[in-house]
Amino acid sequence: MANKQKGYIDIEIGGKKRTLHFSMNFWSEFTEQLGVSLQDIGQAFENGISLKGLRALIYSAILANDQEQNNNIDYNIFTVGSWLDDLETDKINAIVETMMQSKILGNSLNNQPQKPGKPKPSKK
């Protein structure tokens, strides 16, 4: 079920095929995991994604799909974190690309207007 426009991608992780879904349920869980508002989610990616952010991203997307499909939840965020050791870089890139092509509130993330950054105080 790999449909990037709809926010789905299948990966082999945790010993079986799992589907990640970048849905509103994903965004709700992901922002909660990171402790940021949806409006401020861009700040979580300003300097690249952290390991905590990557773990939260993959966990939230797997959890969203499994809860939407009434699947058994046989993992937690720490279990998913241990699975990341076996995830290849190209698969991580495909996951992030799928997230970026998915829609949030009806808008593509790639088309989101960027908020201008706050000017940094000058050092004298």
Short mmCIF file of C-alpha atoms in Angstrom, two decimals:
data_model
loop_
_atom_site.label_atom_id
_atom_site.label_comp_id
_atom_site.label_asym_id
_atom_site.label_seq_id
_atom_site.Cartn_x
_atom_site.Cartn_y
_atom_site.Cartn_z
CA MET A 1 0.00 0.00 0.00
CA ALA A 2 2.56 2.56 -1.05
CA ASN A 3 0.63 5.68 -2.06
CA LYS A 4 2.74 8.73 -1.28
CA GLN A 5 0.01 11.20 -2.29
CA LYS A 6 -2.30 9.68 0.32
CA GLY A 7 0.52 9.48 2.86
CA TYR A 8 1.04 5.68 2.93
CA ILE A 9 4.30 3.76 2.73
CA ASP A 10 5.08 0.13 3.57
CA ILE A 11 8.37 -0.83 5.18
CA GLU A 12 9.88 -3.99 6.63
CA ILE A 13 10.60 -3.17 10.27
CA GLY A 14 10.27 -4.99 13.56
CA GLY A 15 10.27 -8.36 11.82
CA LYS A 16 7.27 -7.72 9.56
CA LYS A 17 5.80 -5.43 6.92
CA ARG A 18 4.25 -2.37 8.51
CA THR A 19 2.37 0.49 6.94
CA LEU A 20 3.08 4.08 7.90
CA HIS A 21 0.26 6.56 7.37
CA PHE A 22 0.86 10.30 7.42
CA SER A 23 -2.70 11.27 8.30
CA MET A 24 -4.27 13.73 10.71
CA ASN A 25 -3.93 11.00 13.33
CA PHE A 26 -0.21 10.90 12.57
CA TRP A 27 0.14 14.68 12.93
CA SER A 28 -1.75 14.63 16.21
CA GLU A 29 0.53 11.95 17.68
CA PHE A 30 3.72 13.35 16.15
CA THR A 31 3.21 16.89 17.48
CA GLU A 32 2.35 15.44 20.88
CA GLN A 33 5.53 13.31 20.89
CA LEU A 34 7.65 16.35 20.02
CA GLY A 35 5.76 18.74 22.30
CA VAL A 36 5.15 21.31 19.55
CA SER A 37 2.05 22.78 17.97
CA LEU A 38 1.14 22.00 14.39
CA GLN A 39 1.87 25.62 13.54
CA ASP A 40 5.42 25.27 14.88
CA ILE A 41 6.20 21.86 13.36
CA GLY A 42 8.58 23.44 10.84
CA GLN A 43 10.88 24.42 13.70
CA ALA A 44 11.37 20.73 14.49
CA PHE A 45 13.04 20.33 11.07
CA GLU A 46 14.96 23.62 10.80
CA ASN A 47 18.34 22.06 11.52
CA GLY A 48 17.54 18.59 10.18
CA ILE A 49 15.73 15.88 12.05
CA SER A 50 17.05 14.61 15.36
CA LEU A 51 17.12 10.94 16.34
CA LYS A 52 14.28 11.63 18.75
CA GLY A 53 12.34 13.29 15.94
CA LEU A 54 13.00 10.40 13.55
CA ARG A 55 11.91 7.87 16.15
CA ALA A 56 8.75 9.89 16.88
CA LEU A 57 8.02 10.28 13.17
CA ILE A 58 8.19 6.55 12.40
CA TYR A 59 6.41 5.52 15.61
CA SER A 60 3.60 8.03 15.06
CA ALA A 61 3.08 6.96 11.43
CA ILE A 62 3.00 3.23 12.25
CA LEU A 63 0.72 3.86 15.24
CA ALA A 64 -1.66 6.03 13.19
CA ASN A 65 -2.12 3.31 10.58
CA ASP A 66 -2.47 0.48 13.11
CA GLN A 67 -5.04 2.35 15.17
CA GLU A 68 -6.98 3.40 12.05
CA GLN A 69 -7.07 -0.26 10.94
CA ASN A 70 -7.78 -1.64 14.45
CA ASN A 71 -4.53 -3.64 14.29
CA ASN A 72 -2.86 -5.06 17.38
CA ILE A 73 -0.29 -2.63 18.78
CA ASP A 74 2.71 -4.86 19.58
CA TYR A 75 5.25 -2.06 20.15
CA ASN A 76 5.89 1.22 21.91
CA ILE A 77 8.10 4.18 21.02
CA PHE A 78 11.17 2.51 22.55
CA THR A 79 10.55 -0.70 20.60
CA VAL A 80 10.37 1.35 17.40
CA GLY A 81 13.59 3.09 18.43
CA SER A 82 15.37 -0.27 18.66
CA TRP A 83 14.06 -1.18 15.19
CA LEU A 84 15.71 1.91 13.69
CA ASP A 85 19.13 0.22 13.96
CA ASP A 86 18.10 -2.01 11.05
CA LEU A 87 16.55 0.68 8.84
CA GLU A 88 18.61 1.63 5.79
CA THR A 89 19.20 5.29 4.91
CA ASP A 90 17.37 5.01 1.58
CA LYS A 91 14.26 3.72 3.38
CA ILE A 92 14.42 6.61 5.87
CA ASN A 93 14.66 9.02 2.93
CA ALA A 94 11.62 7.38 1.29
CA ILE A 95 9.66 7.73 4.56
CA VAL A 96 10.50 11.43 4.88
CA GLU A 97 9.69 11.97 1.19
CA THR A 98 6.29 10.31 1.68
CA MET A 99 5.59 12.52 4.68
CA MET A 100 6.51 15.61 2.67
CA GLN A 101 4.22 14.57 -0.20
CA SER A 102 1.31 13.82 2.10
CA LYS A 103 -1.25 16.46 2.87
CA ILE A 104 -1.92 18.31 6.09
CA LEU A 105 -5.15 20.22 6.46
CA GLY A 106 -5.63 19.76 2.71
CA ASN A 107 -2.28 21.31 1.79
CA SER A 108 0.92 19.68 0.61
CA LEU A 109 3.82 20.19 3.02
CA ASN A 110 5.99 21.06 0.04
CA ASN A 111 3.70 24.02 -0.68
CA GLN A 112 3.53 25.39 2.84
CA PRO A 113 4.56 29.04 3.04
CA GLN A 114 7.66 29.50 5.11
CA LYS A 115 7.40 31.83 8.08
CA PRO A 116 10.18 34.37 8.12
CA GLY A 117 12.64 33.70 10.89
CA LYS A 118 13.06 36.08 13.76
CA PRO A 119 16.06 38.34 13.32
CA LYS A 120 18.91 37.31 15.53
CA PRO A 121 20.20 39.93 17.93
CA SER A 122 23.53 41.30 16.85
CA LYS A 123 26.50 40.84 19.10
CA LYS A 124 28.45 43.96 19.83
#
